Amino acid sequence: MAARRWLLLLFVGLAGGGAHGQVDNLGFVSIDCGLPENVVGYVDNDTKLRYVSDMGFIDTGTNHNLSAEYLKPSIGRIWHTVRSFAGGSAGARSCYTVRSLVSGLKYLVRAGFIYGNYDGLNRLPVFDLHIGVNYWQTINVSVAGVMAEIITVVPGDSMHMCLVNTGSGTPFISSLDVRPLENKFYPHADESQGLVLVSRTNFGASDTTFVRYPEDRFDRIWSPWSNSTIWSVISTTEKVQNSATNGNDTFEPPLPVMQTAITPINSSSPIDFTWDAQASTTNNPKPGYVWMLHFAELQPTGVRQFYISLNGKSWLMNGSCTPNNLSTTTLYSTKPVYASNQYNISLDATVNSTLPPIINAAEIYSVIPTTNIATTVQEVSAISAIREKYRVKKNWMGDPCAPKNFVWNGLRCSYAASSPPTVTGLNLSSSGLSGNVSSSLASLRGLQYLDLSHNNLTGSIPESLSQLPSLVFLDFTTNQLSGSIPSALLKRTQDGSLTLKLIW
Ligand SMILES: *[C@@H]1O[C@H](CO)[C@@H](O)[C@H](O)[C@H]1NC(C)=O
Ligand SMILES: *[C@@H]1O[C@H](CO)[C@@H](O)[C@H](O)[C@H]1NC(C)=O
Ligand SMILES: *[C@@H]1O[C@H](CO)[C@@H](O)[C@H](O)[C@H]1NC(C)=O
Ligand SMILES: *[C@@H]1O[C@H](CO)[C@@H](O)[C@H](O)[C@H]1NC(C)=O
Ligand SMILES: *[C@@H]1O[C@H](CO)[C@@H](O)[C@H](O)[C@H]1NC(C)=O
Ligand SMILES: *[C@@H]1O[C@H](CO)[C@@H](O)[C@H](O)[C@H]1NC(C)=O
Ligand SMILES: *[C@@H]1O[C@H](CO)[C@@H](O)[C@H](O)[C@H]1NC(C)=O
Ligand SMILES: *[C@@H]1O[C@H](CO)[C@@H](O)[C@H](O)[C@H]1NC(C)=O
Ligand SMILES: *[C@@H]1O[C@H](CO)[C@@H](O)[C@H](O)[C@H]1NC(C)=O
Ligand SMILES: *[C@@H]1O[C@H](CO)[C@@H](O)[C@H](O)[C@H]1NC(C)=O
Ligand SMILES: *[C@@H]1O[C@H](CO)[C@@H](O)[C@H](O)[C@H]1NC(C)=O
Ligand SMILES: *[C@@H]1O[C@H](CO)[C@@H](O)[C@H](O)[C@H]1NC(C)=O
């Protein structure tokens, strides 16, 4: 024990002290939202992970403490503060941007929400979350708090996580975790769909045991589930092998999770557990579900053989399951399943079985499409450079063009099936711009309309604008520009392919 403690401390030293930028040495991003501006971060008591303030991840919203009656020592420090996004109307989007990720890698993203009457209104809000340019889930905050988690492939080297005001209260957030997985994990999650966590259960664990990092190297959280009226607990201190021996273990439930299991007290009863299908929403009309059931034999004292059924129908092509002695077997649905209202998984002993069924752990996810495509990196960096140069406020957060109904104010985009959207119009008329005309404008290759009228722009019109192939309208009315009009632009106005408005 002493040695283990020491190792842990050494490890914490590395994870905490050596970290620079947004991602720590494990590739983790751990954000405590709403920390006061003078607090950079701290090491979390439970996980020994270093949590940082959200300052570098978002530039909107305000910090709040939970109201005094909720600030009990029993609730971890991470829950003491929130960042909230008041003042927005329905449709307003506020986005965190996490950088330095690995493009194309699968990540677990987890957001936590504990309201704690931070605003003194005692009114629990409902709002939406988006992951990148896609709807993730609707958050209906309860008094006890809500955790939302998704497993998703991150298309670029940065990722937006946005809170969307849906007209039912002010969005807020307490924490945001990003954890890299390996791409062979959770094969259902890919470029076109993500897995939204419904539950991740550690059967037979005691009520207060939440297994996560470091026992789970990906920091998934495994919640305990026991019921001493109907289930008895079986456990072992022996090592339970991962099925990784064949190189194809795609889930890796952690050891302490696999070391406990449940079995029915009445040995002729099945084990069953149920969950309700989500109410259909316009964002995700009828979600399908996938699940992973993790088994290992912990008490090999006879024949244990059981069928698995879903809503009374055999699952697993009518085969039966016999968990291996101290070795993990994971059975999972390869495709999303769509049932009507309720999902009921039942494990029933076969006639030949001398032992009742057993289960160690289960994960249940709903599937969401992630088919909206983000604006290209080139256009995003061009428009971001324009935003920085002119310090544009407006609602310029998240992806500039996607999703369609969240396009940045003053931007017009065109959308084509299965290719990224393109910026076709930029209107920064009367926006208080000063300085010269940004050379990044010429990187918006699809630009047709550019209105920079009624600002204080100085210098000359860049030659490079004449290389925009689709430009048909250019308005520089009322600025402080000087110099001559580039000849190529002049030529296009003369042949009628470009309307140029220009009153110095
Ligand atoms: C939250 O509480 C801390 C310490 O109790 C205090 O320093 C900070 O100013 C408070 N923040 C806000 C936004 O009230
Ligand atoms: C960690 O635990 C110690 C001892 O229980 C406590 O004094 C400290 O405030 C805790 N730190 C945080 C960040 O919760
Ligand atoms: C949010 O949850 C509350 C309590 O469970 C429920 O009454 C309400 O209808 C829910 N709101 C939405 C928009 O789902
Ligand atoms: C335990 O199971 C019994 C019988 O199914 C049920 O009535 C009870 O609500 C369950 N208890 C918990 C805590 O789930
Ligand atoms: C892993 O799975 C792939 C396909 O799913 C299979 O081709 C390969 O043989 C498996 N490897 C091992 C070591 O079982
Ligand atoms: C055990 O379960 C079986 C089948 O569900 C039932 O017939 C029997 O009455 C149960 N026995 C007890 C003691 O509850
Ligand atoms: C189960 O595995 C353990 C450890 O490998 C071994 O000691 C034990 O004999 C095995 N039990 C059976 C019934 O195979
Ligand atoms: C689940 O299915 C089993 C077997 O089909 C059945 O005995 C049980 O009553 C069902 N439970 C619920 C809650 O529907
Ligand atoms: C499973 O069993 C049912 C009848 O119990 C049968 O109709 C069905 O064809 C079987 N499916 C497979 C894949 O064997
Ligand atoms: C049960 O055992 C008998 C005799 O060994 C065998 O014929 C039968 O197929 C077994 N049934 C199941 C469901 O495994
Ligand atoms: C740009 O926006 C202003 C109002 O903000 C509007 O008057 C003007 O017509 C717009 N320009 C274009 C090209 O749509
Ligand atoms: C230009 O700048 C001057 C002073 O710097 C300011 O008074 C004026 O309103 C600005 N004009 C526009 C159109 O922003």
XYZ file of C-alpha atoms and ligand atoms in Angstrom:
672
model
C 0.000 0.000 0.000
C 2.786 2.391 0.919
C 4.550 1.724 -2.363
C 1.365 2.218 -4.326
C 0.695 5.548 -2.667
C 4.147 6.744 -3.478
C 3.801 5.741 -7.100
C 0.523 7.568 -7.279
C 2.064 10.743 -5.921
C 4.893 10.540 -8.403
C 2.379 10.138 -11.145
C 0.338 13.088 -9.985
C 3.482 15.169 -10.002
C 3.983 14.316 -13.648
C 0.402 14.775 -14.721
C 0.069 18.073 -12.907
C 3.415 19.777 -13.080
C 4.520 18.835 -16.564
C 1.357 19.903 -18.318
C 1.396 22.820 -20.712
C -1.418 24.186 -22.769
C -4.831 22.600 -22.823
C -3.983 18.907 -22.870
C -2.190 17.179 -19.977
C 0.398 14.405 -20.218
C -2.324 11.776 -20.484
C -3.974 13.620 -23.368
C -6.790 14.586 -20.978
C -8.495 17.962 -20.887
C -10.131 18.609 -17.490
C -11.966 21.889 -17.099
C -13.602 23.298 -13.982
C -15.996 25.840 -15.475
C -16.501 29.185 -13.759
C -13.370 29.165 -11.583
C -12.471 32.702 -10.449
C -10.074 34.459 -12.816
C -7.167 34.333 -10.372
C -7.302 30.535 -10.006
C -5.409 28.702 -12.717
C -6.225 25.190 -11.581
C -5.832 22.573 -8.868
C -5.454 18.826 -8.423
C -8.779 17.056 -7.912
C -8.871 15.053 -4.677
C -10.657 12.026 -6.114
C -8.949 11.434 -9.428
C -5.655 13.269 -8.746
C -6.157 14.824 -12.148
C -5.356 18.473 -12.622
C -8.418 20.601 -13.367
C -7.904 23.972 -15.018
C -10.032 27.072 -15.293
C -12.100 27.520 -18.458
C -10.561 30.895 -19.275
C -8.589 29.750 -22.305
C -11.490 27.790 -23.754
C -14.308 30.325 -24.041
C -14.658 34.087 -24.129
C -18.276 34.541 -23.190
C -20.424 33.916 -20.129
C -19.997 34.837 -16.457
C -18.650 32.993 -13.411
C -20.838 32.139 -10.445
C -20.574 30.290 -7.153
C -23.351 27.933 -6.158
C -25.529 29.505 -3.503
C -24.210 29.008 0.035
C -26.584 26.217 1.074
C -25.186 23.973 -1.695
C -21.510 24.616 -0.962
C -21.045 21.660 1.350
C -17.615 20.056 1.718
C -19.210 16.788 0.594
C -19.623 18.120 -2.915
C -16.302 18.161 -4.708
C -14.617 21.435 -5.535
C -15.291 20.931 -9.230
C -19.000 21.518 -8.569
C -18.619 24.731 -6.579
C -18.663 27.064 -9.574
C -20.486 27.360 -12.899
C -20.205 29.491 -16.005
C -23.554 30.720 -17.251
C -24.732 32.348 -20.440
C -27.451 34.813 -19.532
C -28.826 37.459 -21.839
C -29.137 35.218 -24.871
C -32.488 34.526 -26.432
C -33.665 31.236 -27.867
C -31.176 30.093 -30.475
C -28.160 31.749 -28.862
C -25.128 29.464 -28.914
C -22.147 29.637 -26.532
C -19.157 27.492 -27.372
C -16.091 26.053 -25.716
C -13.192 25.347 -28.067
C -10.741 22.607 -27.099
C -7.518 22.619 -29.109
C -4.496 20.328 -29.542
C -6.594 17.216 -30.126
C -5.681 14.437 -32.539
C -7.633 14.717 -35.768
C -9.641 11.565 -36.522
C -9.225 10.096 -33.038
C -12.107 8.833 -30.913
C -12.747 10.831 -27.743
C -14.984 10.611 -24.725
C -16.462 14.035 -23.937
C -18.278 14.559 -20.660
C -20.048 17.650 -19.378
C -21.401 18.096 -15.837
C -24.170 20.388 -14.618
C -25.003 21.108 -10.988
C -27.313 24.085 -10.675
C -27.133 24.756 -6.913
C -29.343 27.842 -7.299
C -26.277 29.795 -8.459
C -28.504 32.577 -9.820
C -30.862 32.718 -6.843
C -33.846 32.094 -9.119
C -34.452 28.492 -8.048
C -35.428 27.639 -11.605
C -33.892 24.608 -13.297
C -33.202 25.275 -16.982
C -33.503 23.046 -20.048
C -31.096 23.596 -22.962
C -29.321 21.757 -25.773
C -25.739 20.633 -26.183
C -23.960 20.412 -29.511
C -20.762 18.503 -30.131
C -18.915 20.141 -33.000
C -21.572 20.991 -35.589
C -24.023 18.311 -34.460
C -26.777 18.055 -31.876
C -25.622 15.985 -28.880
C -28.429 15.955 -26.341
C -30.979 18.026 -24.460
C -30.046 18.788 -20.857
C -32.977 18.899 -18.474
C -31.179 19.840 -15.280
C -32.385 18.114 -12.127
C -31.707 19.220 -8.562
C -29.174 16.418 -8.127
C -27.325 17.435 -11.281
C -26.774 15.897 -14.696
C -23.816 14.341 -16.486
C -23.813 14.126 -20.267
C -21.313 11.969 -22.086
C -20.622 11.177 -25.710
C -18.085 9.020 -27.530
C -17.275 10.660 -30.832
C -14.641 10.868 -33.519
C -13.167 14.372 -33.595
C -12.789 15.394 -37.240
C -10.207 18.147 -36.756
C -7.504 19.039 -34.264
C -9.910 21.211 -32.314
C -13.451 20.658 -31.140
C -16.342 22.884 -30.200
C -18.781 22.024 -27.445
C -21.710 24.403 -27.504
C -24.602 25.173 -25.165
C -27.727 26.322 -26.968
C -30.458 28.403 -25.383
C -33.798 26.849 -26.320
C -35.934 29.422 -24.551
C -36.319 27.364 -21.360
C -33.829 29.016 -19.058
C -30.215 30.136 -19.002
C -27.653 27.524 -20.082
C -24.784 26.931 -17.651
C -22.040 24.361 -17.149
C -19.987 23.060 -14.209
C -17.318 20.875 -15.798
C -16.014 19.602 -19.105
C -13.773 16.537 -19.557
C -12.211 15.331 -22.805
C -10.461 11.922 -22.819
C -8.797 10.228 -25.788
C -9.810 6.620 -26.506
C -8.256 4.264 -29.003
C -9.948 3.947 -32.352
C -10.569 0.196 -31.943
C -12.703 0.957 -28.878
C -16.463 1.272 -29.353
C -16.546 0.371 -33.057
C -20.059 1.881 -33.297
C -18.680 5.390 -32.891
C -17.293 6.707 -36.160
C -17.288 9.809 -38.371
C -21.025 9.621 -38.965
C -22.390 8.630 -35.568
C -21.672 9.172 -31.899
C -22.634 7.221 -28.780
C -24.500 9.117 -26.072
C -24.209 7.453 -22.680
C -27.409 6.182 -21.092
C -25.766 4.172 -18.314
C -22.498 2.476 -17.441
C -23.117 0.046 -14.647
C -20.794 -1.773 -12.291
C -23.024 -4.559 -10.973
C -22.385 -5.604 -7.400
C -20.297 -2.574 -6.395
C -21.136 -0.901 -3.102
C -23.359 2.149 -3.333
C -20.580 4.688 -2.988
C -18.036 3.103 -5.302
C -17.669 5.013 -8.550
C -14.815 3.521 -10.532
C -13.000 5.933 -12.855
C -9.396 7.096 -13.422
C -6.859 5.719 -12.569
C -8.562 2.276 -12.355
C -10.110 3.050 -15.743
C -7.285 4.411 -17.851
C -9.778 6.257 -20.070
C -11.536 7.799 -17.051
C -14.925 6.361 -17.901
C -17.185 6.506 -14.837
C -18.740 3.174 -13.772
C -21.738 3.604 -11.469
C -22.637 1.029 -8.833
C -25.844 -0.970 -9.088
C -26.953 -3.527 -6.564
C -30.331 -4.596 -5.238
C -30.086 -6.791 -2.173
C -33.753 -7.800 -2.339
C -33.304 -9.671 -5.590
C -29.579 -9.977 -6.310
C -26.661 -11.340 -4.359
C -23.137 -10.099 -4.965
C -20.275 -12.303 -6.108
C -16.783 -10.872 -5.977
C -13.177 -11.898 -6.197
C -9.792 -10.438 -5.425
C -8.216 -12.559 -8.180
C -7.145 -10.929 -11.411
C -9.749 -11.045 -14.171
C -8.035 -11.256 -17.554
C -9.037 -8.900 -20.296
C -10.059 -10.666 -23.421
C -7.228 -8.632 -24.951
C -5.283 -11.853 -25.397
C -6.707 -12.002 -28.918
C -5.792 -8.410 -29.627
C -9.402 -7.476 -30.286
C -10.634 -6.290 -26.940
C -12.535 -3.188 -27.872
C -13.942 -2.156 -24.487
C -11.503 -2.980 -21.670
C -13.783 -2.751 -18.638
C -11.452 -2.018 -15.702
C -10.387 -4.721 -13.265
C -12.344 -3.607 -10.148
C -15.505 -3.470 -12.237
C -15.033 -7.029 -13.471
C -14.201 -8.272 -9.953
C -17.804 -7.842 -8.814
C -20.950 -9.341 -10.291
C -24.542 -10.085 -9.365
C -26.589 -13.230 -9.539
C -30.266 -13.689 -8.607
C -30.959 -14.696 -4.991
C -33.741 -16.947 -6.244
C -31.690 -19.231 -8.431
C -34.605 -19.898 -10.781
C -35.192 -16.200 -11.459
C -33.711 -14.358 -14.407
C -31.615 -11.217 -14.112
C -33.407 -8.461 -15.948
C -32.922 -4.765 -16.368
C -34.819 -2.246 -18.403
C -34.560 1.260 -19.768
C -37.019 3.518 -21.509
C -36.611 4.758 -25.052
C -36.017 8.506 -25.075
C -38.950 10.652 -25.939
C -38.499 11.542 -29.558
C -37.175 15.037 -30.202
C -36.984 16.964 -33.432
C -33.202 16.775 -33.181
C -33.044 13.011 -32.909
C -36.472 11.654 -33.832
C -36.073 8.007 -32.897
C -32.720 7.093 -31.444
C -31.465 3.541 -31.702
C -29.515 1.902 -28.897
C -26.397 -0.189 -28.604
C -25.157 -1.963 -25.502
C -22.197 -3.933 -24.237
C -22.608 -6.642 -21.590
C -19.438 -7.635 -19.760
C -19.199 -11.095 -18.192
C -16.596 -13.057 -16.259
C -17.065 -16.180 -14.153
C -16.011 -15.445 -10.565
C -17.345 -18.579 -8.861
C -16.731 -21.625 -11.084
C -18.610 -24.128 -8.929
C -20.791 -25.746 -11.548
C -22.289 -25.213 -14.986
C -23.379 -21.650 -15.674
C -25.161 -21.223 -18.968
C -27.835 -18.690 -19.843
C -29.787 -17.199 -22.701
C -29.977 -13.481 -23.290
C -33.210 -12.007 -24.550
C -34.357 -8.571 -25.530
C -38.036 -7.772 -24.941
C -38.776 -11.487 -24.724
C -37.019 -12.357 -27.996
C -33.781 -14.256 -28.087
C -30.687 -12.171 -28.710
C -27.337 -13.651 -29.815
C -28.862 -15.788 -32.562
C -30.438 -18.103 -29.961
C -27.052 -19.106 -28.566
C -26.313 -19.283 -24.878
C -23.566 -17.617 -22.888
C -21.082 -19.278 -20.558
C -18.669 -16.735 -19.065
C -15.042 -17.814 -18.861
C -13.362 -18.407 -15.528
C -11.706 -15.106 -14.499
C -11.609 -13.788 -18.040
C -13.799 -11.097 -19.594
C -16.261 -11.759 -22.393
C -18.074 -8.758 -23.867
C -21.228 -9.306 -25.882
C -22.505 -6.293 -27.780
C -24.995 -5.310 -30.394
C -23.167 -4.638 -33.608
C -25.924 -2.409 -35.023
C -28.281 0.047 -33.322
C -31.535 -1.560 -32.154
C -34.830 0.292 -32.460
C -37.567 -0.904 -30.093
C -40.820 0.868 -29.330
C -40.940 2.165 -25.763
C -38.955 0.021 -23.427
C -35.879 -2.137 -23.653
C -35.793 -5.171 -21.376
C -32.705 -7.343 -21.295
C -33.187 -10.631 -19.521
C -30.665 -13.349 -18.664
C -32.267 -16.778 -18.146
C -30.492 -19.972 -17.144
C -30.693 -22.838 -19.650
C -32.159 -26.156 -18.505
C -28.711 -27.654 -18.261
C -27.300 -24.856 -16.127
C -26.673 -25.707 -12.484
C -25.937 -22.076 -11.596
C -28.085 -18.953 -12.071
C -27.026 -16.235 -14.557
C -24.368 -13.670 -13.721
C -23.421 -10.222 -15.014
C -20.493 -7.989 -14.079
C -21.065 -4.767 -16.009
C -23.191 -3.187 -18.714
C -22.990 -0.111 -20.915
C -25.967 1.338 -22.767
C -25.737 4.101 -25.367
C -28.108 5.832 -27.719
C -26.828 6.569 -31.187
C -26.888 10.042 -32.714
C -26.019 10.995 -36.255
C -22.990 13.283 -36.611
C -23.409 13.902 -40.307
C -23.360 17.702 -40.369
C -20.009 18.710 -41.814
C -17.845 21.501 -40.452
C -16.482 24.383 -42.510
C -12.994 23.655 -43.889
C -9.971 24.406 -41.734
C -8.751 26.968 -44.316
C -11.951 28.991 -44.202
C -12.229 28.723 -40.432
C -8.717 30.051 -39.972
C -9.340 32.879 -42.470
C -12.559 34.002 -40.795
C -11.008 33.555 -37.345
C -8.105 35.794 -38.374
C -10.660 38.400 -39.492
C -12.472 38.070 -36.163
C -9.228 38.560 -34.206
C -7.982 41.443 -36.347
C -11.161 43.491 -36.047
C -12.173 42.138 -32.615
C -15.597 41.267 -33.953
C -18.055 40.619 -31.143
C -21.476 39.484 -32.484
C -22.093 35.730 -31.982
C -18.886 34.585 -33.609
C -18.372 31.289 -31.739
C -18.304 27.677 -32.794
C -18.300 26.778 -36.474
C -18.955 29.793 -38.762
C -21.455 28.048 -41.082
C -22.725 24.929 -39.330
C -25.196 23.850 -38.273
C -27.180 25.847 -40.822
C -29.386 27.662 -38.320
C -26.398 28.822 -36.250
C -24.453 30.617 -38.970
C -22.483 33.597 -37.655
C -24.169 37.001 -37.886
C -23.085 38.773 -41.052
C -22.048 35.555 -42.799
C -23.770 33.808 -45.634
C -22.830 30.224 -46.453
C -23.706 27.725 -49.146
C -24.290 24.076 -48.388
C -23.906 21.072 -50.638
C -24.583 17.479 -49.705
C -21.583 15.635 -48.233
C -19.109 18.467 -48.663
C -18.172 21.225 -46.230
C -20.125 24.490 -46.289
C -18.488 27.531 -47.899
C -18.619 31.177 -46.871
C -20.227 33.039 -49.760
C -21.078 36.339 -48.136
C -19.522 38.538 -45.478
C -21.271 41.668 -44.264
C -19.329 43.704 -41.726
C -21.030 46.960 -42.642
C -21.091 49.526 -39.791
C -19.118 47.246 -37.479
C -16.538 49.753 -36.256
C -13.680 48.133 -38.169
C -10.397 49.986 -38.310
C -6.944 49.235 -39.670
C -6.200 47.955 -43.143
C -8.243 45.541 -45.229
C -7.475 42.019 -43.996
C -5.498 39.877 -46.409
C -7.349 36.845 -45.000
C -10.439 37.894 -46.980
C -8.758 36.514 -50.076
C -8.665 33.067 -48.430
C -12.459 32.870 -48.421
C -12.379 31.363 -51.889
C -16.141 31.071 -52.305
C -16.856 34.700 -51.448
C -19.492 36.350 -53.670
C -20.639 39.310 -51.546
C -18.347 41.416 -49.417
C -19.779 44.461 -47.632
C -17.291 46.451 -45.544
C -19.114 49.776 -45.894
C -19.360 52.398 -43.132
C -16.203 51.532 -41.222
C -12.871 53.234 -40.639
C -10.699 51.026 -42.837
C -7.455 52.575 -44.008
C -4.791 51.708 -46.580
C -5.508 50.391 -50.033
C -7.734 47.707 -51.489
C -5.620 44.528 -51.628
C -4.779 43.244 -55.079
C -5.534 39.713 -53.822
C -9.287 40.384 -53.732
C -9.287 40.301 -57.517
C -8.322 36.626 -57.325
C -11.624 35.637 -55.712
C -13.249 33.800 -58.613
C -16.885 34.214 -57.569
C -16.859 37.774 -56.244
C -19.766 39.756 -57.720
C -20.377 42.467 -55.104
C -17.874 44.562 -53.207
C -18.864 47.528 -51.025
C -16.267 49.852 -49.473
C -18.551 52.884 -49.166
C -17.558 55.348 -46.407
C -14.136 54.282 -45.184
C -10.748 56.010 -45.030
C -9.210 54.053 -47.899
C -6.550 55.469 -50.179
C -4.586 54.416 -53.233
C -5.917 53.171 -56.502
C -8.322 50.370 -57.325
C -6.437 47.223 -58.394
C -6.629 47.020 -62.166
C -7.970 43.475 -62.211
C -10.943 44.552 -60.060
C -11.503 47.584 -62.258
C -11.512 45.335 -65.312
C -14.208 43.137 -63.751
C -16.416 46.137 -62.993
C -16.001 47.264 -66.588
C -17.045 43.912 -68.043
C -20.027 43.886 -65.690
C -19.091 40.798 -63.655
C -18.513 42.829 -60.460
C -20.444 45.583 -58.705
C -17.972 47.769 -56.859
C -19.272 50.449 -54.478
C -16.700 52.916 -53.441
C -17.021 56.416 -52.005
C -13.851 57.277 -50.125
C -16.965 32.783 -5.214
O -16.428 32.489 -3.932
C -15.046 32.815 -3.810
C -14.523 32.346 -2.476
O -15.526 31.960 -1.628
C -14.861 34.307 -3.977
O -13.511 34.640 -3.894
C -15.381 34.695 -5.375
O -15.296 36.083 -5.534
C -16.808 34.244 -5.558
N -17.152 34.473 -6.963
C -18.243 35.104 -7.338
C -18.451 35.235 -8.813
O -19.043 35.542 -6.546
C -8.854 17.787 -0.634
O -9.003 17.123 0.590
C -8.423 17.825 1.672
C -8.490 16.953 2.921
O -9.733 16.309 2.985
C -9.116 19.158 1.864
O -8.545 19.873 2.912
C -8.999 19.947 0.584
O -9.729 21.152 0.668
C -9.503 19.151 -0.588
N -9.200 19.868 -1.806
C -10.078 20.051 -2.780
C -9.573 20.771 -3.972
O -11.216 19.630 -2.719
C -37.721 18.404 -17.603
O -37.914 17.542 -16.477
C -39.060 17.869 -15.732
C -39.058 17.007 -14.480
O -38.714 15.683 -14.783
C -40.308 17.641 -16.595
O -41.456 17.955 -15.866
C -40.201 18.543 -17.826
O -41.261 18.270 -18.707
C -38.892 18.309 -18.559
N -38.763 19.302 -19.612
C -38.406 19.021 -20.857
C -38.357 20.143 -21.825
O -38.132 17.883 -21.215
C -35.046 -3.904 -6.028
O -35.867 -4.826 -6.689
C -37.211 -4.808 -6.239
C -37.936 -5.947 -6.918
O -37.789 -5.872 -8.319
C -37.826 -3.468 -6.558
O -39.143 -3.417 -6.100
C -36.998 -2.382 -5.890
O -37.476 -1.120 -6.263
C -35.552 -2.509 -6.280
N -34.771 -1.589 -5.499
C -33.912 -0.749 -6.046
C -33.159 0.135 -5.110
O -33.744 -0.696 -7.251
C -9.415 -9.181 -34.785
O -10.588 -8.924 -35.558
C -10.351 -8.886 -36.932
C -11.644 -8.515 -37.624
O -12.618 -8.129 -36.758
C -9.853 -10.240 -37.384
O -9.587 -10.199 -38.772
C -8.589 -10.589 -36.631
O -8.174 -11.904 -36.972
C -8.812 -10.520 -35.138
N -7.547 -10.709 -34.473
C -7.369 -11.628 -33.540
C -5.988 -11.710 -32.989
O -8.282 -12.347 -33.174
C -38.212 -18.187 -7.511
O -38.532 -17.841 -8.850
C -39.441 -18.748 -9.454
C -39.555 -18.387 -10.916
O -39.546 -17.006 -11.113
C -40.770 -18.677 -8.707
O -41.663 -19.591 -9.287
C -40.536 -19.027 -7.231
O -41.719 -18.833 -6.518
C -39.464 -18.154 -6.637
N -39.128 -18.589 -5.298
C -39.075 -17.787 -4.284
C -38.688 -18.402 -2.968
O -39.337 -16.602 -4.380
C -10.202 -20.475 -12.444
O -9.020 -19.731 -12.625
C -8.170 -19.715 -11.492
C -7.014 -18.785 -11.775
O -6.492 -19.013 -13.030
C -7.690 -21.125 -11.183
O -6.902 -21.100 -10.022
C -8.925 -22.003 -10.963
O -8.516 -23.338 -10.796
C -9.863 -21.907 -12.139
N -11.084 -22.622 -11.798
C -11.652 -23.470 -12.634
C -12.853 -24.182 -12.138
O -11.224 -23.673 -13.761
C -38.430 -8.449 -18.959
O -38.429 -9.638 -19.693
C -38.535 -10.827 -18.875
C -38.392 -12.018 -19.775
O -38.977 -11.827 -21.006
C -39.849 -10.787 -18.111
O -39.938 -11.906 -17.281
C -39.903 -9.509 -17.265
O -41.142 -9.398 -16.626
C -39.684 -8.281 -18.133
N -39.567 -7.145 -17.273
C -40.165 -5.992 -17.540
C -39.969 -4.906 -16.550
O -40.837 -5.832 -18.529
C -34.167 -18.397 -32.976
O -35.265 -19.167 -32.503
C -36.511 -18.869 -33.081
C -37.580 -19.713 -32.440
O -37.355 -19.836 -31.082
C -36.449 -19.117 -34.584
O -37.646 -18.735 -35.178
C -35.303 -18.327 -35.189
O -35.158 -18.666 -36.547
C -33.998 -18.609 -34.467
N -32.964 -17.720 -34.981
C -31.767 -18.143 -35.281
C -30.831 -17.094 -35.816
O -31.407 -19.287 -35.141
C -28.431 -30.059 -22.384
O -27.686 -31.236 -22.238
C -28.128 -32.280 -23.105
C -27.340 -33.510 -22.734
O -25.985 -33.238 -22.569
C -27.881 -31.845 -24.535
O -28.322 -32.815 -25.407
C -28.651 -30.555 -24.789
O -28.354 -30.072 -26.088
C -28.275 -29.516 -23.781
N -29.147 -28.371 -23.949
C -28.690 -27.151 -24.050
C -29.690 -26.101 -24.194
O -27.485 -26.882 -24.041
C -25.239 44.440 -44.876
O -25.984 44.676 -43.687
C -26.612 45.958 -43.694
C -27.334 46.107 -42.382
O -26.598 45.598 -41.343
C -27.561 46.083 -44.832
O -28.106 47.381 -44.862
C -26.841 45.795 -46.143
O -27.749 45.776 -47.211
C -26.125 44.478 -46.098
N -25.358 44.265 -47.295
C -25.560 43.262 -48.144
C -24.646 43.163 -49.298
O -26.459 42.448 -47.992
C -14.281 56.356 -37.282
O -13.465 56.730 -36.190
C -13.848 57.942 -35.597
C -12.861 58.313 -34.525
O -11.838 57.355 -34.416
C -15.241 57.832 -35.051
O -15.649 59.062 -34.524
C -16.181 57.445 -36.165
O -17.453 57.196 -35.631
C -15.709 56.194 -36.848
N -16.569 55.943 -37.992
C -17.128 54.756 -38.229
C -17.975 54.677 -39.430
O -16.955 53.778 -37.495
